[in-house]
Amino acid sequence: MSEDKLANEEVAAPEAQASEQEQDQNITASRAEGDEAPAEAESGVEAEPTLEEQLAEAESKAAEYLDGWQRARAEFANARKRLERERSEAYRMAAVDYAKKLLPILDDLGRAMDSVPPEIAQNQWFEGLDLVNRKMVSILESLDVQQIEALGQPFDPNIHEALALVEADGIESGLVIEELQTGYRLGDRVIRPTLVNVST
């Protein structure tokens, strides 16, 4: 073998050894990377919650939904009660306004009937007038408007309006002895006080 050829073989042998070592290192590194990759993948994936955790979360949501439902139900009930109160008050106000318009007519009709001579009181037209009067009174009663009792009652400034103090023998002081104009009320609300004379 020639010296040149031998020298070439000696140079090639270390290069081959170096390339084999590089390949071994690459294989080892790739295996190490392959071993690390599943570990990283496993650590990156979140563990599924346990049944106890799922149950606790479901109970928490159920409690939250129940609380919201109860609040909505209470708000609805309060709104309905408020609406009923407002409707009732509106009805009362309308009844009061309606009664205030009817009362002067009823007063005039009553005065006219009281002043009719006896000979005319037997006529049929007078009976018709009396029927109209009774119908108006029944309309007021249907609105729950009631007359205020005054005669013989103790004077009450909340429901009576005194026009005069009158000396009356044998009658206790402070009693209503004469009713000059009938008063009316709707429940506890006075539509019109009774005009009275009071004993002293």
Coordinates of N, CA and C in Angstrom, one line a residue:
M1 N 0.9 -1.2 0.0 CA 0.0 0.0 0.0 C 0.9 1.2 0.0
S2 N 0.5 2.2 -0.7 CA 1.4 3.4 -0.8 C 1.2 4.3 0.4
E3 N 2.1 5.1 0.6 CA 2.1 6.0 1.8 C 1.0 7.0 1.7
D4 N 0.7 7.5 0.5 CA -0.4 8.5 0.3 C -1.7 7.8 0.7
K5 N -1.9 6.6 0.2 CA -3.2 6.0 0.5 C -3.4 5.7 2.0
L6 N -2.3 5.3 2.6 CA -2.3 5.0 4.1 C -2.6 6.3 4.9
A7 N -2.1 7.4 4.4 CA -2.3 8.6 5.1 C -3.7 9.1 5.0
N8 N -4.3 8.8 3.8 CA -5.7 9.2 3.6 C -6.6 8.4 4.5
E9 N -6.3 7.1 4.6 CA -7.1 6.2 5.5 C -7.1 6.7 6.9
E10 N -5.9 7.1 7.4 CA -5.7 7.5 8.8 C -6.5 8.8 9.0
V11 N -6.5 9.7 8.0 CA -7.3 10.9 8.2 C -8.7 10.7 8.2
A12 N -9.2 9.7 7.4 CA -10.6 9.4 7.2 C -11.2 8.7 8.5
A13 N -10.3 7.9 9.1 CA -10.8 7.2 10.3 C -11.2 8.1 11.4
P14 N -10.4 9.1 11.8 CA -10.8 10.0 12.9 C -12.1 10.8 12.5
E15 N -12.3 11.2 11.2 CA -13.5 11.9 10.8 C -14.7 11.0 10.9
A16 N -14.6 9.7 10.6 CA -15.7 8.8 10.7 C -16.1 8.6 12.2
Q17 N -15.0 8.5 13.0 CA -15.3 8.4 14.4 C -16.1 9.6 15.0
A18 N -15.6 10.8 14.5 CA -16.3 12.0 15.0 C -17.7 12.1 14.5
S19 N -18.0 11.7 13.3 CA -19.4 11.7 12.8 C -20.2 10.7 13.5
E20 N -19.6 9.5 13.9 CA -20.4 8.6 14.6 C -20.7 9.1 16.0
Q21 N -19.8 9.8 16.6 CA -20.0 10.4 18.0 C -21.1 11.4 17.9
E22 N -21.1 12.2 16.8 CA -22.1 13.3 16.7 C -23.5 12.6 16.5
Q23 N -23.6 11.5 15.8 CA -24.8 10.8 15.6 C -25.3 10.3 16.9
D24 N -24.4 9.7 17.7 CA -24.8 9.2 19.0 C -25.4 10.3 19.9
Q25 N -24.7 11.4 19.9 CA -25.1 12.5 20.7 C -26.5 13.0 20.3
N26 N -26.7 13.1 18.9 CA -28.0 13.5 18.4 C -29.1 12.6 18.8
I27 N -28.9 11.3 18.8 CA -29.8 10.3 19.1 C -30.2 10.4 20.6
T28 N -29.1 10.5 21.4 CA -29.3 10.7 22.9 C -30.1 11.9 23.2
A29 N -29.8 13.0 22.5 CA -30.5 14.3 22.7 C -32.0 14.2 22.3
S30 N -32.2 13.5 21.1 CA -33.6 13.4 20.7 C -34.4 12.5 21.6
R31 N -33.7 11.4 22.2 CA -34.4 10.6 23.1 C -34.7 11.4 24.4
A32 N -33.8 12.2 24.8 CA -34.0 13.0 26.0 C -35.2 14.0 25.8
E33 N -35.2 14.6 24.6 CA -36.3 15.5 24.2 C -37.6 14.8 24.2
G34 N -37.6 13.6 23.6 CA -38.8 12.8 23.6 C -39.3 12.4 24.9
D35 N -38.4 12.1 25.9 CA -38.8 11.8 27.2 C -39.4 13.0 27.9
E36 N -38.8 14.2 27.6 CA -39.3 15.4 28.3 C -40.7 15.9 27.7
A37 N -40.9 15.6 26.4 CA -42.1 16.1 25.8 C -43.4 15.6 26.4
P38 N -43.4 14.3 26.7 CA -44.7 13.8 27.3 C -44.8 14.4 28.7
A39 N -43.7 14.6 29.4 CA -43.8 15.2 30.7 C -44.3 16.6 30.7
E40 N -43.9 17.3 29.7 CA -44.4 18.7 29.5 C -45.9 18.7 29.1
A41 N -46.2 17.7 28.2 CA -47.6 17.6 27.8 C -48.5 17.3 29.0
E42 N -48.0 16.4 29.8 CA -48.8 16.0 31.0 C -49.0 17.1 31.9
S43 N -47.9 17.9 32.1 CA -48.0 19.0 33.1 C -48.9 20.1 32.5
G44 N -49.0 20.3 31.2 CA -49.8 21.3 30.5 C -51.3 21.0 30.6
V45 N -51.7 19.8 30.7 CA -53.1 19.4 30.7 C -53.6 19.6 32.1
E46 N -54.8 20.3 32.2 CA -55.4 20.5 33.5 C -56.1 19.2 33.9
A47 N -56.0 18.9 35.2 CA -56.6 17.7 35.7 C -58.1 17.9 35.8
E48 N -59.0 16.9 35.5 CA -60.4 17.1 35.6 C -60.8 17.2 37.1
P49 N -61.9 18.0 37.4 CA -62.3 18.2 38.8 C -62.9 16.9 39.3
T50 N -62.8 16.7 40.5 CA -63.3 15.4 41.2 C -64.8 15.6 41.3
L51 N -65.5 14.5 41.6 CA -66.9 14.5 41.8 C -67.3 15.4 42.9
E52 N -66.5 15.5 44.0 CA -66.9 16.3 45.1 C -66.8 17.8 44.7
E53 N -65.8 18.1 43.9 CA -65.7 19.5 43.4 C -66.8 19.9 42.5
Q54 N -67.2 19.0 41.6 CA -68.3 19.2 40.7 C -69.6 19.4 41.5
L55 N -69.8 18.5 42.5 CA -71.0 18.6 43.3 C -71.0 20.0 44.1
A56 N -69.9 20.4 44.6 CA -69.9 21.7 45.4 C -70.2 22.8 44.4
E57 N -69.6 22.8 43.2 CA -69.9 23.8 42.2 C -71.4 23.9 41.8
A58 N -72.0 22.7 41.6 CA -73.4 22.6 41.3 C -74.2 23.1 42.4
E59 N -73.9 22.8 43.6 CA -74.7 23.3 44.8 C -74.6 24.8 44.9
S60 N -73.4 25.3 44.6 CA -73.2 26.8 44.7 C -74.0 27.5 43.7
K61 N -74.1 26.9 42.4 CA -74.9 27.5 41.4 C -76.4 27.4 41.7
A62 N -76.8 26.3 42.3 CA -78.2 26.1 42.6 C -78.6 27.1 43.7
A63 N -77.7 27.3 44.7 CA -78.0 28.3 45.7 C -78.1 29.7 45.2
E64 N -77.3 30.0 44.2 CA -77.3 31.3 43.6 C -78.6 31.5 42.8
Y65 N -78.9 30.5 42.0 CA -80.2 30.5 41.2 C -81.4 30.6 42.1
L66 N -81.4 29.9 43.2 CA -82.5 29.9 44.1 C -82.7 31.3 44.8
D67 N -81.6 31.9 45.1 CA -81.6 33.2 45.7 C -82.1 34.2 44.7
G68 N -81.7 34.2 43.5 CA -82.2 35.1 42.5 C -83.7 34.9 42.2
W69 N -84.1 33.6 42.2 CA -85.5 33.3 42.0 C -86.4 33.9 43.1
Q70 N -85.9 33.7 44.4 CA -86.7 34.2 45.5 C -86.7 35.7 45.5
R71 N -85.7 36.4 45.1 CA -85.7 37.8 45.1 C -86.7 38.3 44.0
A72 N -86.6 37.7 42.8 CA -87.5 38.0 41.8 C -89.0 37.8 42.2
R73 N -89.2 36.7 42.9 CA -90.6 36.4 43.3 C -91.1 37.4 44.3
A74 N -90.2 37.8 45.3 CA -90.6 38.8 46.3 C -90.8 40.2 45.6
E75 N -90.0 40.6 44.6 CA -90.2 41.8 43.9 C -91.5 41.8 43.2
F76 N -91.8 40.7 42.6 CA -93.1 40.6 41.8 C -94.3 40.7 42.8
A77 N -94.2 40.0 43.9 CA -95.3 40.1 44.9 C -95.4 41.5 45.4
N78 N -94.3 42.2 45.7 CA -94.4 43.6 46.2 C -95.0 44.5 45.1
A79 N -94.6 44.3 43.8 CA -95.1 45.1 42.8 C -96.6 44.9 42.6
R80 N -97.0 43.7 42.7 CA -98.5 43.4 42.6 C -99.3 44.0 43.7
K81 N -98.7 44.0 45.0 CA -99.4 44.6 46.1 C -99.5 46.1 45.9
R82 N -98.3 46.7 45.5 CA -98.3 48.1 45.2 C -99.3 48.5 44.1
L83 N -99.4 47.7 43.1 CA -100.4 48.0 42.0 C -101.8 47.9 42.5
E84 N -102.1 46.9 43.4 CA -103.4 46.8 43.9 C -103.8 48.0 44.8
R85 N -102.8 48.4 45.6 CA -103.0 49.6 46.5 C -103.3 50.8 45.6
E86 N -102.4 51.0 44.6 CA -102.6 52.2 43.7 C -104.0 52.1 43.0
R87 N -104.4 51.0 42.6 CA -105.7 50.8 41.9 C -106.8 51.1 42.9
S88 N -106.7 50.6 44.1 CA -107.7 50.8 45.1 C -107.8 52.3 45.4
E89 N -106.6 52.9 45.6 CA -106.6 54.4 45.9 C -107.2 55.2 44.7
A90 N -106.9 54.8 43.5 CA -107.4 55.5 42.3 C -108.9 55.3 42.3
Y91 N -109.4 54.2 42.6 CA -110.9 53.9 42.7 C -111.5 54.8 43.7
R92 N -110.9 54.9 44.9 CA -111.4 55.7 46.0 C -111.4 57.2 45.6
M93 N -110.4 57.6 45.0 CA -110.3 59.0 44.5 C -111.4 59.3 43.5
A94 N -111.6 58.4 42.6 CA -112.6 58.6 41.5 C -114.0 58.6 42.2
A95 N -114.2 57.7 43.2 CA -115.5 57.7 43.8 C -115.8 59.0 44.6
V96 N -114.7 59.5 45.3 CA -114.8 60.8 46.0 C -115.2 61.9 45.1
D97 N -114.5 62.0 43.9 CA -114.8 63.1 43.0 C -116.2 62.9 42.4
Y98 N -116.6 61.7 42.1 CA -118.0 61.5 41.6 C -119.0 61.9 42.6
A99 N -118.8 61.5 43.9 CA -119.7 61.8 45.0 C -119.8 63.3 45.2
K100 N -118.7 64.0 45.1 CA -118.7 65.4 45.3 C -119.5 66.2 44.3
K101 N -119.6 65.6 43.1 CA -120.4 66.2 42.0 C -121.9 65.9 42.2
L102 N -122.2 64.7 42.8 CA -123.6 64.3 43.0 C -124.2 65.0 44.2
L103 N -123.4 65.2 45.2 CA -124.0 65.7 46.5 C -124.8 67.0 46.4
P104 N -124.3 68.0 45.7 CA -125.1 69.3 45.6 C -126.4 69.0 44.9
I105 N -126.5 68.1 43.9 CA -127.7 67.8 43.2 C -128.7 67.1 44.2
L106 N -128.1 66.2 45.0 CA -128.9 65.5 46.0 C -129.5 66.5 47.0
D107 N -128.6 67.4 47.4 CA -129.1 68.4 48.4 C -130.2 69.3 47.9
D108 N -130.1 69.7 46.6 CA -131.1 70.6 46.0 C -132.4 69.8 45.9
L109 N -132.3 68.5 45.5 CA -133.4 67.6 45.3 C -134.1 67.4 46.6
G110 N -133.3 67.2 47.7 CA -133.9 67.0 49.0 C -134.6 68.2 49.5
R111 N -134.0 69.4 49.3 CA -134.7 70.7 49.8 C -136.0 70.9 49.0
A112 N -136.0 70.6 47.7 CA -137.2 70.7 46.9 C -138.3 69.8 47.4
M113 N -137.9 68.6 47.7 CA -138.9 67.6 48.2 C -139.5 68.0 49.5
D114 N -138.6 68.6 50.4 CA -139.1 69.0 51.7 C -140.0 70.2 51.7
S115 N -139.9 71.0 50.6 CA -140.8 72.2 50.6 C -142.0 72.0 49.7
V116 N -142.3 70.8 49.2 CA -143.5 70.6 48.4 C -144.7 70.6 49.3
P117 N -145.7 71.3 48.9 CA -147.0 71.4 49.6 C -147.7 70.0 49.7
P118 N -148.4 69.7 50.8 CA -149.0 68.4 50.9 C -149.9 68.0 49.8
E119 N -150.7 69.0 49.2 CA -151.6 68.6 48.1 C -150.9 68.2 46.9
I120 N -149.7 68.6 46.7 CA -148.9 68.2 45.5 C -148.2 66.9 45.7
A121 N -147.9 66.6 47.0 CA -147.2 65.4 47.3 C -147.9 64.1 46.9
Q122 N -149.2 64.2 46.6 CA -149.9 63.0 46.1 C -149.8 62.8 44.6
N123 N -149.3 63.7 43.9 CA -149.2 63.6 42.4 C -148.2 62.5 42.0
Q124 N -148.4 62.0 40.9 CA -147.5 60.9 40.4 C -146.1 61.5 40.0
W125 N -146.1 62.7 39.5 CA -144.8 63.3 39.2 C -143.9 63.4 40.4
F126 N -144.5 63.7 41.6 CA -143.8 63.8 42.8 C -143.2 62.4 43.2
E127 N -144.0 61.4 43.0 CA -143.5 60.1 43.3 C -142.3 59.7 42.4
G128 N -142.3 60.2 41.2 CA -141.2 60.0 40.3 C -140.0 60.8 40.8
L129 N -140.2 61.9 41.3 CA -139.1 62.7 41.9 C -138.5 62.0 43.1
D130 N -139.3 61.4 43.9 CA -138.8 60.7 45.0 C -138.1 59.5 44.6
L131 N -138.5 58.8 43.5 CA -137.8 57.7 43.0 C -136.4 58.1 42.5
V132 N -136.3 59.3 41.8 CA -135.0 59.8 41.4 C -134.0 60.0 42.6
N133 N -134.6 60.6 43.6 CA -133.8 60.8 44.9 C -133.3 59.5 45.5
R134 N -134.2 58.5 45.5 CA -133.7 57.2 46.1 C -132.7 56.5 45.2
K135 N -132.8 56.7 43.9 CA -131.8 56.1 43.0 C -130.4 56.8 43.2
M136 N -130.4 58.1 43.4 CA -129.2 58.8 43.6 C -128.5 58.4 44.9
V137 N -129.3 58.2 45.9 CA -128.8 57.7 47.2 C -128.2 56.3 47.0
S138 N -128.9 55.4 46.2 CA -128.4 54.1 46.0 C -127.1 54.1 45.2
I139 N -127.0 55.0 44.3 CA -125.7 55.2 43.6 C -124.6 55.5 44.6
L140 N -124.8 56.4 45.5 CA -123.8 56.7 46.5 C -123.5 55.5 47.4
E141 N -124.5 54.7 47.7 CA -124.3 53.5 48.5 C -123.5 52.5 47.7
S142 N -123.7 52.4 46.4 CA -122.9 51.4 45.6 C -121.4 51.8 45.5
L143 N -121.2 53.1 45.7 CA -119.8 53.6 45.8 C -119.2 53.5 47.2
D144 N -120.0 52.9 48.1 CA -119.6 52.8 49.5 C -119.5 54.1 50.2
V145 N -120.3 55.1 49.7 CA -120.4 56.4 50.3 C -121.5 56.4 51.3
Q146 N -121.2 56.8 52.6 CA -122.2 56.7 53.6 C -122.5 58.0 54.3
Q147 N -123.7 58.2 54.8 CA -124.0 59.4 55.5 C -123.3 59.4 56.9
I148 N -122.9 60.5 57.3 CA -122.3 60.7 58.7 C -123.4 60.9 59.7
E149 N -123.5 60.0 60.7 CA -124.5 60.2 61.7 C -124.1 61.4 62.6
A150 N -125.0 62.3 62.8 CA -124.6 63.5 63.6 C -125.6 63.8 64.7
L151 N -126.9 63.8 64.5 CA -127.9 64.2 65.4 C -127.8 63.4 66.7
G152 N -127.6 64.1 67.8 CA -127.5 63.4 69.1 C -126.1 62.9 69.4
Q153 N -125.2 63.0 68.5 CA -123.8 62.5 68.7 C -122.9 63.6 69.3
P154 N -121.9 63.2 70.0 CA -120.9 64.2 70.5 C -120.3 64.9 69.3
F155 N -120.0 66.2 69.5 CA -119.4 67.0 68.4 C -118.0 66.5 68.1
D156 N -117.7 66.2 66.9 CA -116.4 65.7 66.5 C -115.9 66.6 65.3
P157 N -114.9 67.4 65.6 CA -114.4 68.3 64.5 C -113.9 67.6 63.3
N158 N -113.6 66.3 63.4 CA -113.1 65.6 62.2 C -114.2 65.3 61.2
I159 N -115.4 65.2 61.7 CA -116.5 64.8 60.8 C -117.7 65.8 60.8
H160 N -117.6 66.8 61.8 CA -118.7 67.8 61.9 C -118.1 69.2 61.7
E161 N -118.9 70.1 61.2 CA -118.6 71.5 61.2 C -119.6 72.3 61.9
A162 N -119.3 72.9 63.0 CA -120.3 73.6 63.8 C -120.5 75.0 63.2
L163 N -121.7 75.4 63.1 CA -122.1 76.7 62.6 C -122.5 77.6 63.8
A164 N -123.0 77.0 64.8 CA -123.5 77.8 66.0 C -123.5 77.0 67.2
L165 N -123.3 77.7 68.4 CA -123.5 77.1 69.7 C -124.8 77.5 70.2
V166 N -125.6 76.6 70.6 CA -127.0 76.9 71.0 C -127.2 76.4 72.4
E167 N -127.9 77.3 73.2 CA -128.2 76.9 74.6 C -129.4 76.0 74.5
A168 N -129.4 74.8 75.1 CA -130.5 73.9 75.1 C -130.7 73.4 76.5
D169 N -131.9 73.6 77.1 CA -132.2 73.1 78.4 C -132.3 71.6 78.4
G170 N -131.7 70.9 79.4 CA -131.8 69.5 79.6 C -131.0 68.7 78.6
I171 N -130.1 69.3 77.8 CA -129.3 68.6 76.9 C -127.8 68.8 77.3
E172 N -127.1 67.8 77.3 CA -125.7 67.8 77.7 C -124.9 68.7 76.7
S173 N -123.9 69.4 77.3 CA -123.1 70.3 76.4 C -122.2 69.5 75.5
G174 N -122.1 70.0 74.3 CA -121.2 69.4 73.3 C -121.8 68.4 72.4
L175 N -123.2 68.3 72.4 CA -123.9 67.4 71.6 C -124.5 68.1 70.4
V176 N -124.5 67.4 69.3 CA -125.2 67.9 68.0 C -126.7 67.9 68.2
I177 N -127.3 69.1 68.2 CA -128.7 69.2 68.4 C -129.5 69.5 67.1
E178 N -128.8 69.9 66.0 CA -129.4 70.2 64.8 C -128.5 69.9 63.6
E179 N -129.0 69.2 62.6 CA -128.2 68.9 61.4 C -128.7 69.8 60.3
L180 N -127.8 70.7 59.8 CA -128.2 71.6 58.7 C -127.9 71.1 57.3
Q181 N -126.9 70.3 57.2 CA -126.5 69.7 55.9 C -125.8 68.4 56.2
T182 N -126.3 67.4 55.5 CA -125.8 66.0 55.7 C -124.4 65.9 55.2
G183 N -123.6 65.2 56.1 CA -122.2 64.9 55.7 C -122.1 63.5 55.2
Y184 N -121.0 63.3 54.4 CA -120.8 62.0 53.8 C -119.3 61.6 54.0
R185 N -119.1 60.3 54.0 CA -117.7 59.7 54.1 C -117.6 58.5 53.2
L186 N -116.4 58.2 52.8 CA -116.0 57.0 52.1 C -115.0 56.3 52.9
G187 N -115.4 55.3 53.7 CA -114.5 54.6 54.6 C -114.2 55.5 55.7
D188 N -112.9 55.8 55.9 CA -112.4 56.7 56.9 C -112.3 58.1 56.4
R189 N -112.4 58.3 55.1 CA -112.2 59.6 54.5 C -113.5 60.4 54.5
V190 N -113.4 61.6 55.0 CA -114.6 62.5 55.0 C -114.7 63.2 53.6
I191 N -115.8 63.0 52.9 CA -116.0 63.7 51.7 C -116.5 65.1 51.9
R192 N -117.4 65.2 52.9 CA -118.0 66.5 53.3 C -118.5 66.4 54.7
P193 N -118.0 67.3 55.6 CA -118.4 67.2 57.0 C -119.9 67.7 57.1
T194 N -120.5 67.2 58.2 CA -121.9 67.6 58.4 C -121.9 69.0 59.1
L195 N -122.8 69.8 58.5 CA -123.0 71.2 59.1 C -124.0 71.0 60.3
V196 N -123.6 71.4 61.5 CA -124.4 71.2 62.7 C -124.4 72.4 63.6
N197 N -125.4 72.4 64.5 CA -125.5 73.3 65.6 C -125.2 72.4 66.9
V198 N -124.4 73.0 67.8 CA -124.0 72.2 68.9 C -124.5 72.9 70.2
S199 N -124.9 72.0 71.2 CA -125.4 72.5 72.4 C -124.2 73.0 73.3
T200 N -124.6 74.1 74.1 CA -123.5 74.6 75.0 C -123.9 74.3 76.5

